[in-house]
PDB file of C-alpha atoms and ligand atoms in Angstrom:
ATOM      1  CA  MET A   1       0.333   3.135  15.411  1.00  0.00           C
ATOM      2  CA  LEU A   2       0.216   1.767  11.956  1.00  0.00           C
ATOM      3  CA  PRO A   3       2.244  -1.755  11.495  1.00  0.00           C
ATOM      4  CA  ARG A   4       5.310  -1.496   9.833  1.00  0.00           C
ATOM      5  CA  LEU A   5       4.895  -4.408   7.178  1.00  0.00           C
ATOM      6  CA  TYR A   6       2.421  -3.052   4.322  1.00  0.00           C
ATOM      7  CA  ALA A   7       1.484  -6.000   1.884  1.00  0.00           C
ATOM      8  CA  ILE A   8      -0.033  -5.036  -1.401  1.00  0.00           C
ATOM      9  CA  THR A   9      -2.173  -7.567  -3.329  1.00  0.00           C
ATOM     10  CA  ASP A  10      -1.642  -8.340  -6.980  1.00  0.00           C
ATOM     11  CA  SER A  11      -3.823 -11.289  -8.799  1.00  0.00           C
ATOM     12  CA  GLN A  12      -1.305 -11.578 -11.171  1.00  0.00           C
ATOM     13  CA  ARG A  13       1.746 -12.048  -8.767  1.00  0.00           C
ATOM     14  CA  TYR A  14      -0.773 -13.942  -6.186  1.00  0.00           C
ATOM     15  CA  GLY A  15      -1.446 -16.550  -8.945  1.00  0.00           C
ATOM     16  CA  GLU A  16      -4.376 -18.733  -9.350  1.00  0.00           C
ATOM     17  CA  ASP A  17      -4.491 -19.463  -5.313  1.00  0.00           C
ATOM     18  CA  PHE A  18      -5.063 -15.493  -4.289  1.00  0.00           C
ATOM     19  CA  TRP A  19      -6.739 -16.376  -1.057  1.00  0.00           C
ATOM     20  CA  GLU A  20      -4.165 -18.909   0.169  1.00  0.00           C
ATOM     21  CA  SER A  21      -1.596 -16.714  -1.039  1.00  0.00           C
ATOM     22  CA  LEU A  22      -2.775 -13.663   1.145  1.00  0.00           C
ATOM     23  CA  ARG A  23      -3.496 -16.055   4.154  1.00  0.00           C
ATOM     24  CA  ARG A  24       0.083 -17.000   3.855  1.00  0.00           C
ATOM     25  CA  VAL A  25       1.154 -13.403   3.950  1.00  0.00           C
ATOM     26  CA  LEU A  26      -1.085 -12.648   7.316  1.00  0.00           C
ATOM     27  CA  GLU A  27       0.095 -16.131   8.926  1.00  0.00           C
ATOM     28  CA  ARG A  28       3.702 -14.539   8.378  1.00  0.00           C
ATOM     29  CA  GLY A  29       2.751 -11.588  10.718  1.00  0.00           C
ATOM     30  CA  VAL A  30       1.746  -8.664   8.263  1.00  0.00           C
ATOM     31  CA  ARG A  31      -0.741  -6.822   9.753  1.00  0.00           C
ATOM     32  CA  MET A  32      -1.808  -4.196   7.190  1.00  0.00           C
ATOM     33  CA  VAL A  33      -2.950  -5.225   3.604  1.00  0.00           C
ATOM     34  CA  GLN A  34      -3.804  -2.935   0.413  1.00  0.00           C
ATOM     35  CA  LEU A  35      -6.390  -4.845  -1.987  1.00  0.00           C
ATOM     36  CA  ARG A  36      -5.163  -3.342  -5.017  1.00  0.00           C
ATOM     37  CA  GLU A  37      -6.937  -4.705  -8.338  1.00  0.00           C
ATOM     38  CA  LYS A  38      -6.764  -2.606 -11.162  1.00  0.00           C
ATOM     39  CA  ALA A  39      -8.018  -4.652 -13.894  1.00  0.00           C
ATOM     40  CA  LEU A  40     -11.080  -5.777 -12.086  1.00  0.00           C
ATOM     41  CA  SER A  41     -14.588  -4.335 -12.751  1.00  0.00           C
ATOM     42  CA  ALA A  42     -16.272  -2.552  -9.745  1.00  0.00           C
ATOM     43  CA  LYS A  43     -18.604  -5.466  -9.455  1.00  0.00           C
ATOM     44  CA  GLU A  44     -15.497  -8.258  -9.108  1.00  0.00           C
ATOM     45  CA  TYR A  45     -13.740  -5.481  -6.993  1.00  0.00           C
ATOM     46  CA  TYR A  46     -16.508  -5.386  -4.633  1.00  0.00           C
ATOM     47  CA  GLN A  47     -16.674  -9.079  -4.453  1.00  0.00           C
ATOM     48  CA  LYS A  48     -13.005  -9.476  -3.899  1.00  0.00           C
ATOM     49  CA  ALA A  49     -12.963  -6.660  -1.053  1.00  0.00           C
ATOM     50  CA  LEU A  50     -15.567  -8.184   0.682  1.00  0.00           C
ATOM     51  CA  GLU A  51     -13.704 -11.431   1.097  1.00  0.00           C
ATOM     52  CA  ALA A  52     -10.418  -9.906   1.828  1.00  0.00           C
ATOM     53  CA  ARG A  53     -12.233  -8.110   4.747  1.00  0.00           C
ATOM     54  CA  GLU A  54     -13.482 -11.413   5.993  1.00  0.00           C
ATOM     55  CA  ILE A  55      -9.899 -13.138   5.654  1.00  0.00           C
ATOM     56  CA  THR A  56      -8.188 -10.108   7.285  1.00  0.00           C
ATOM     57  CA  ARG A  57     -10.548  -9.476  10.228  1.00  0.00           C
ATOM     58  CA  GLU A  58      -9.738 -12.839  11.061  1.00  0.00           C
ATOM     59  CA  TYR A  59      -6.327 -11.935  11.768  1.00  0.00           C
ATOM     60  CA  SER A  60      -7.025  -8.563  13.295  1.00  0.00           C
ATOM     61  CA  ALA A  61      -5.329  -7.097  10.071  1.00  0.00           C
ATOM     62  CA  LEU A  62      -6.003  -3.458   8.834  1.00  0.00           C
ATOM     63  CA  LEU A  63      -7.715  -3.395   5.267  1.00  0.00           C
ATOM     64  CA  LEU A  64      -6.912  -0.530   2.820  1.00  0.00           C
ATOM     65  CA  ILE A  65      -8.921  -0.565  -0.858  1.00  0.00           C
ATOM     66  CA  ASN A  66      -6.338   1.201  -3.475  1.00  0.00           C
ATOM     67  CA  GLU A  67      -8.623   4.115  -4.886  1.00  0.00           C
ATOM     68  CA  ARG A  68     -12.288   2.813  -4.821  1.00  0.00           C
ATOM     69  CA  VAL A  69     -13.404   4.872  -1.192  1.00  0.00           C
ATOM     70  CA  ASP A  70     -16.946   3.714  -2.059  1.00  0.00           C
ATOM     71  CA  ILE A  71     -15.808  -0.112  -1.995  1.00  0.00           C
ATOM     72  CA  ALA A  72     -13.849   0.702   1.169  1.00  0.00           C
ATOM     73  CA  LEU A  73     -16.905   1.832   3.175  1.00  0.00           C
ATOM     74  CA  ALA A  74     -19.279  -0.524   1.650  1.00  0.00           C
ATOM     75  CA  VAL A  75     -17.068  -3.378   2.810  1.00  0.00           C
ATOM     76  CA  GLY A  76     -16.384  -2.087   6.417  1.00  0.00           C
ATOM     77  CA  ALA A  77     -12.510  -1.621   5.525  1.00  0.00           C
ATOM     78  CA  ASP A  78     -10.097   0.444   7.614  1.00  0.00           C
ATOM     79  CA  GLY A  79      -8.957   2.639   4.663  1.00  0.00           C
ATOM     80  CA  VAL A  80      -8.156   3.808   1.225  1.00  0.00           C
ATOM     81  CA  HIS A  81      -5.170   3.917  -0.574  1.00  0.00           C
ATOM     82  CA  LEU A  82      -4.944   6.747  -3.251  1.00  0.00           C
ATOM     83  CA  PRO A  83      -2.820   6.754  -6.293  1.00  0.00           C
ATOM     84  CA  GLN A  84      -1.171   9.772  -7.075  1.00  0.00           C
ATOM     85  CA  GLU A  85      -3.776  10.972  -9.519  1.00  0.00           C
ATOM     86  CA  GLY A  86      -6.584   9.874  -7.440  1.00  0.00           C
ATOM     87  CA  LEU A  87      -8.929  11.637  -5.314  1.00  0.00           C
ATOM     88  CA  PRO A  88      -7.193  14.208  -2.730  1.00  0.00           C
ATOM     89  CA  PRO A  89      -6.959  12.947   0.865  1.00  0.00           C
ATOM     90  CA  SER A  90      -8.681  16.045   1.769  1.00  0.00           C
ATOM     91  CA  CYS A  91     -12.115  14.634  -0.320  1.00  0.00           C
ATOM     92  CA  VAL A  92     -11.627  11.502   1.470  1.00  0.00           C
ATOM     93  CA  ARG A  93     -11.784  13.335   4.859  1.00  0.00           C
ATOM     94  CA  LYS A  94     -15.043  14.984   3.821  1.00  0.00           C
ATOM     95  CA  ILE A  95     -16.276  11.664   2.932  1.00  0.00           C
ATOM     96  CA  LYS A  96     -15.510   9.533   6.400  1.00  0.00           C
ATOM     97  CA  LYS A  97     -13.197  11.092   8.923  1.00  0.00           C
ATOM     98  CA  ASP A  98     -11.901   8.101  10.581  1.00  0.00           C
ATOM     99  CA  LEU A  99     -10.786   5.927   7.197  1.00  0.00           C
ATOM    100  CA  ILE A 100      -6.860   5.529   7.485  1.00  0.00           C
ATOM    101  CA  VAL A 101      -5.944   7.565   4.283  1.00  0.00           C
ATOM    102  CA  GLY A 102      -2.545   6.299   2.391  1.00  0.00           C
ATOM    103  CA  PHE A 103      -1.283   8.205  -0.408  1.00  0.00           C
ATOM    104  CA  SER A 104       1.186   6.689  -3.404  1.00  0.00           C
ATOM    105  CA  ALA A 105       3.931   9.507  -3.693  1.00  0.00           C
ATOM    106  CA  HIS A 106       6.842   9.315  -6.264  1.00  0.00           C
ATOM    107  CA  ASP A 107       8.624  12.743  -5.460  1.00  0.00           C
ATOM    108  CA  LEU A 108       9.107  15.298  -2.975  1.00  0.00           C
ATOM    109  CA  LYS A 109       6.116  17.124  -4.507  1.00  0.00           C
ATOM    110  CA  SER A 110       3.543  14.600  -4.177  1.00  0.00           C
ATOM    111  CA  ALA A 111       4.571  13.444  -0.671  1.00  0.00           C
ATOM    112  CA  LEU A 112       4.571  17.374   0.684  1.00  0.00           C
ATOM    113  CA  TYR A 113       0.737  17.569  -1.098  1.00  0.00           C
ATOM    114  CA  ALA A 114      -0.058  14.125   0.515  1.00  0.00           C
ATOM    115  CA  GLN A 115       1.106  15.419   3.958  1.00  0.00           C
ATOM    116  CA  GLU A 116      -0.640  18.975   3.447  1.00  0.00           C
ATOM    117  CA  GLU A 117      -3.929  17.331   2.105  1.00  0.00           C
ATOM    118  CA  GLY A 118      -4.114  15.212   5.361  1.00  0.00           C
ATOM    119  CA  ALA A 119      -3.082  11.832   4.391  1.00  0.00           C
ATOM    120  CA  ASP A 120      -2.193   9.629   7.266  1.00  0.00           C
ATOM    121  CA  PHE A 121       0.904   7.944   5.272  1.00  0.00           C
ATOM    122  CA  ILE A 122       2.466   7.594   2.300  1.00  0.00           C
ATOM    123  CA  THR A 123       4.216   4.846   0.088  1.00  0.00           C
ATOM    124  CA  LEU A 124       7.294   6.168  -1.755  1.00  0.00           C
ATOM    125  CA  SER A 125       8.366   4.520  -4.764  1.00  0.00           C
ATOM    126  CA  PRO A 126      10.116   2.888  -6.583  1.00  0.00           C
ATOM    127  CA  ILE A 127      12.706   2.747  -4.376  1.00  0.00           C
ATOM    128  CA  PHE A 128      14.751   0.240  -6.192  1.00  0.00           C
ATOM    129  CA  LYS A 129      14.144  -1.367  -9.711  1.00  0.00           C
ATOM    130  CA  THR A 130      10.747  -3.511  -9.783  1.00  0.00           C
ATOM    131  CA  SER A 131       9.282  -5.793 -12.227  1.00  0.00           C
ATOM    132  CA  SER A 132       6.063  -4.073 -11.228  1.00  0.00           C
ATOM    133  CA  HIS A 133       6.782  -0.989 -12.960  1.00  0.00           C
ATOM    134  CA  PRO A 134       9.707  -1.562 -15.107  1.00  0.00           C
ATOM    135  CA  GLU A 135       9.076   1.497 -16.988  1.00  0.00           C
ATOM    136  CA  ARG A 136       9.827   3.692 -13.686  1.00  0.00           C
ATOM    137  CA  GLU A 137      13.735   4.607 -12.930  1.00  0.00           C
ATOM    138  CA  PRO A 138      14.196   3.591  -9.238  1.00  0.00           C
ATOM    139  CA  LEU A 139      14.625   6.952  -6.704  1.00  0.00           C
ATOM    140  CA  GLY A 140      16.975   5.399  -4.406  1.00  0.00           C
ATOM    141  CA  LEU A 141      18.174   5.421  -0.967  1.00  0.00           C
ATOM    142  CA  GLU A 142      19.214   8.793  -0.758  1.00  0.00           C
ATOM    143  CA  VAL A 143      15.812   9.927  -2.082  1.00  0.00           C
ATOM    144  CA  LEU A 144      14.022   8.050   0.718  1.00  0.00           C
ATOM    145  CA  LYS A 145      16.184   9.635   3.130  1.00  0.00           C
ATOM    146  CA  ASP A 146      15.514  13.232   2.084  1.00  0.00           C
ATOM    147  CA  ILE A 147      12.195  12.799   1.544  1.00  0.00           C
ATOM    148  CA  SER A 148      11.385  11.235   4.941  1.00  0.00           C
ATOM    149  CA  LYS A 149      13.306  14.015   6.722  1.00  0.00           C
ATOM    150  CA  ARG A 150      10.876  16.411   5.039  1.00  0.00           C
ATOM    151  CA  VAL A 151       7.268  14.758   6.156  1.00  0.00           C
ATOM    152  CA  SER A 152       6.326  14.370   9.513  1.00  0.00           C
ATOM    153  CA  ILE A 153       3.909  11.452   8.318  1.00  0.00           C
ATOM    154  CA  PRO A 154       5.011   7.739   7.887  1.00  0.00           C
ATOM    155  CA  VAL A 155       6.954   6.925   4.792  1.00  0.00           C
ATOM    156  CA  TYR A 156       6.604   3.163   3.588  1.00  0.00           C
ATOM    157  CA  ALA A 157       9.641   2.250   1.056  1.00  0.00           C
ATOM    158  CA  LEU A 158       8.029   0.252  -1.880  1.00  0.00           C
ATOM    159  CA  GLY A 159       9.690  -1.205  -4.912  1.00  0.00           C
ATOM    160  CA  GLY A 160      11.991  -3.803  -5.524  1.00  0.00           C
ATOM    161  CA  ILE A 161      12.440  -4.309  -1.990  1.00  0.00           C
ATOM    162  CA  THR A 162      13.875  -7.626  -0.554  1.00  0.00           C
ATOM    163  CA  TRP A 163      14.347  -8.864   2.711  1.00  0.00           C
ATOM    164  CA  GLU A 164      17.806  -8.167   2.237  1.00  0.00           C
ATOM    165  CA  LYS A 165      17.387  -4.328   1.799  1.00  0.00           C
ATOM    166  CA  ILE A 166      14.794  -3.783   4.555  1.00  0.00           C
ATOM    167  CA  LYS A 167      17.404  -2.631   7.302  1.00  0.00           C
ATOM    168  CA  LEU A 168      18.794  -0.223   4.598  1.00  0.00           C
ATOM    169  CA  CYS A 169      15.405   1.044   4.063  1.00  0.00           C
ATOM    170  CA  TYR A 170      15.014   1.699   7.817  1.00  0.00           C
ATOM    171  CA  LYS A 171      18.641   3.236   8.019  1.00  0.00           C
ATOM    172  CA  ASN A 172      17.665   5.770   5.295  1.00  0.00           C
ATOM    173  CA  GLY A 173      14.143   7.015   7.336  1.00  0.00           C
ATOM    174  CA  ALA A 174      11.588   4.597   6.088  1.00  0.00           C
ATOM    175  CA  TYR A 175       8.736   4.330   8.777  1.00  0.00           C
ATOM    176  CA  GLY A 176       7.704   0.608   7.273  1.00  0.00           C
ATOM    177  CA  ILE A 177       8.152  -1.491   4.439  1.00  0.00           C
ATOM    178  CA  ALA A 178       5.611  -2.011   1.703  1.00  0.00           C
ATOM    179  CA  GLY A 179       5.660  -4.288  -1.128  1.00  0.00           C
ATOM    180  CA  VAL A 180       4.227  -7.075  -3.411  1.00  0.00           C
ATOM    181  CA  SER A 181       6.971  -9.688  -4.058  1.00  0.00           C
ATOM    182  CA  LEU A 182       8.654  -9.477  -0.535  1.00  0.00           C
ATOM    183  CA  PHE A 183       5.788 -10.817   1.287  1.00  0.00           C
ATOM    184  CA  LEU A 184       5.181 -13.896  -1.590  1.00  0.00           C
ATOM    185  CA  LYS A 185       8.784 -15.265  -0.746  1.00  0.00           C
TER     186      LYS A 185
HETATM  187  C1  LIG B   1      -2.835   1.120 -14.357  1.00  0.00           C
HETATM  188  C2  LIG B   1      -2.661   2.092 -13.457  1.00  0.00           C
HETATM  189  N1  LIG B   1      -3.273   3.173 -12.938  1.00  0.00           N
HETATM  190  C3  LIG B   1      -2.663   4.222 -12.053  1.00  0.00           C
HETATM  191  C4  LIG B   1      -1.533   3.798 -11.429  1.00  0.00           C
HETATM  192  C5  LIG B   1      -1.232   4.652 -10.409  1.00  0.00           C
HETATM  193  O1  LIG B   1       0.165   4.454  -9.916  1.00  0.00           O
HETATM  194  P1  LIG B   1       0.411   5.054  -8.291  1.00  0.00           P
HETATM  195  O2  LIG B   1       0.266   6.481  -8.180  1.00  0.00           O
HETATM  196  O3  LIG B   1       1.924   4.719  -7.943  1.00  0.00           O
HETATM  197  O4  LIG B   1      -0.462   4.525  -7.546  1.00  0.00           O
HETATM  198  P2  LIG B   1      -0.996   2.885  -7.055  1.00  0.00           P
HETATM  199  O5  LIG B   1      -2.158   2.672  -7.782  1.00  0.00           O
HETATM  200  O6  LIG B   1       0.379   2.286  -7.250  1.00  0.00           O
HETATM  201  O7  LIG B   1      -1.337   3.165  -5.455  1.00  0.00           O
HETATM  202  C6  LIG B   1      -0.885   2.674 -11.672  1.00  0.00           C
HETATM  203  N2  LIG B   1       0.055   2.114 -11.023  1.00  0.00           N
HETATM  204  N3  LIG B   1      -1.588   1.581 -12.416  1.00  0.00           N
HETATM  205  C1  3NM B   2       2.020  -1.145  -6.177  1.00  0.00           C
HETATM  206  C2  3NM B   2       3.598  -0.571  -6.762  1.00  0.00           C
HETATM  207  N1  3NM B   2       3.349   0.761  -7.149  1.00  0.00           N
HETATM  208  C3  3NM B   2       4.439   0.942  -7.328  1.00  0.00           C
HETATM  209  C4  3NM B   2       5.108   2.574  -8.086  1.00  0.00           C
HETATM  210  O1  3NM B   2       6.268   2.625  -7.983  1.00  0.00           O
HETATM  211  O2  3NM B   2       4.075   3.110  -8.251  1.00  0.00           O
HETATM  212  S1  3NM B   2       5.708  -0.337  -7.124  1.00  0.00           S
HETATM  213  C5  3NM B   2       4.079  -1.115  -6.518  1.00  0.00           C
HETATM  214  C6  3NM B   2       4.472  -2.266  -6.297  1.00  0.00           C
HETATM  215  C7  3NM B   2       6.040  -2.916  -6.278  1.00  0.00           C
HETATM  216  O3  3NM B   2       6.294  -4.450  -6.191  1.00  0.00           O
HETATM  217  P1  3NM B   2       7.335  -5.554  -5.549  1.00  0.00           P
HETATM  218  O4  3NM B   2       7.150  -4.928  -4.148  1.00  0.00           O
HETATM  219  O5  3NM B   2       7.101  -6.799  -5.614  1.00  0.00           O
HETATM  220  O6  3NM B   2       8.197  -4.629  -6.183  1.00  0.00           O
HETATM  221 MG1   MG B   3       2.112   2.562  -7.616  1.00  0.00          MG
END
């Protein structure tokens, strides 16, 4: 069964003490982490993934790597998290069947696509306004409720989620909660 809390890393938000920030997140009980580093070179991303694998293993936490299936395999990650325009989940299945495959969905069409392609779960975002993607209009709780009813795989609410809003997300069909800043506060 997948953990209900899903922390996504972000070097900008984690600051200089990236590893201390990640440890704090894990100390708070998060047991599923997505390493998501869009700005790094493949070499830097691989190095960071190796370290993230060591630390998450200390806490028996699941580690998913954003987009880079090759790096996920090379470091022994538990899974990969695919951007909406990334590789199809079915392609990852061909590479390694037992990887956990998450998918970033932003509407009903991409949520159904992810499910049909064999993703294990989706993040649906942005539910609320978020400074990490200020250009994106929030979907809102009604869309979360509708899409959660129309897909059978777990839906993690993501985007602008605060501790005060978590209960609302669960009430509107979320299986779990994903975020960056939520777990840093
Ligand atoms: C710089 C950049 N590239 C791609 C994306 C894709 O966004 P999304 O589909 O939400 O996938 P995630 O990378 O967020 O998992 C992006 N947000 N930024
Ligand atoms: C990684 C990511 N993707 C988003 C999207 O809408 O595609 S929002 C997001 C991070 C959201 O950060 P916070 O929990 O701090 O709002
Ligand atoms: Mg995203």
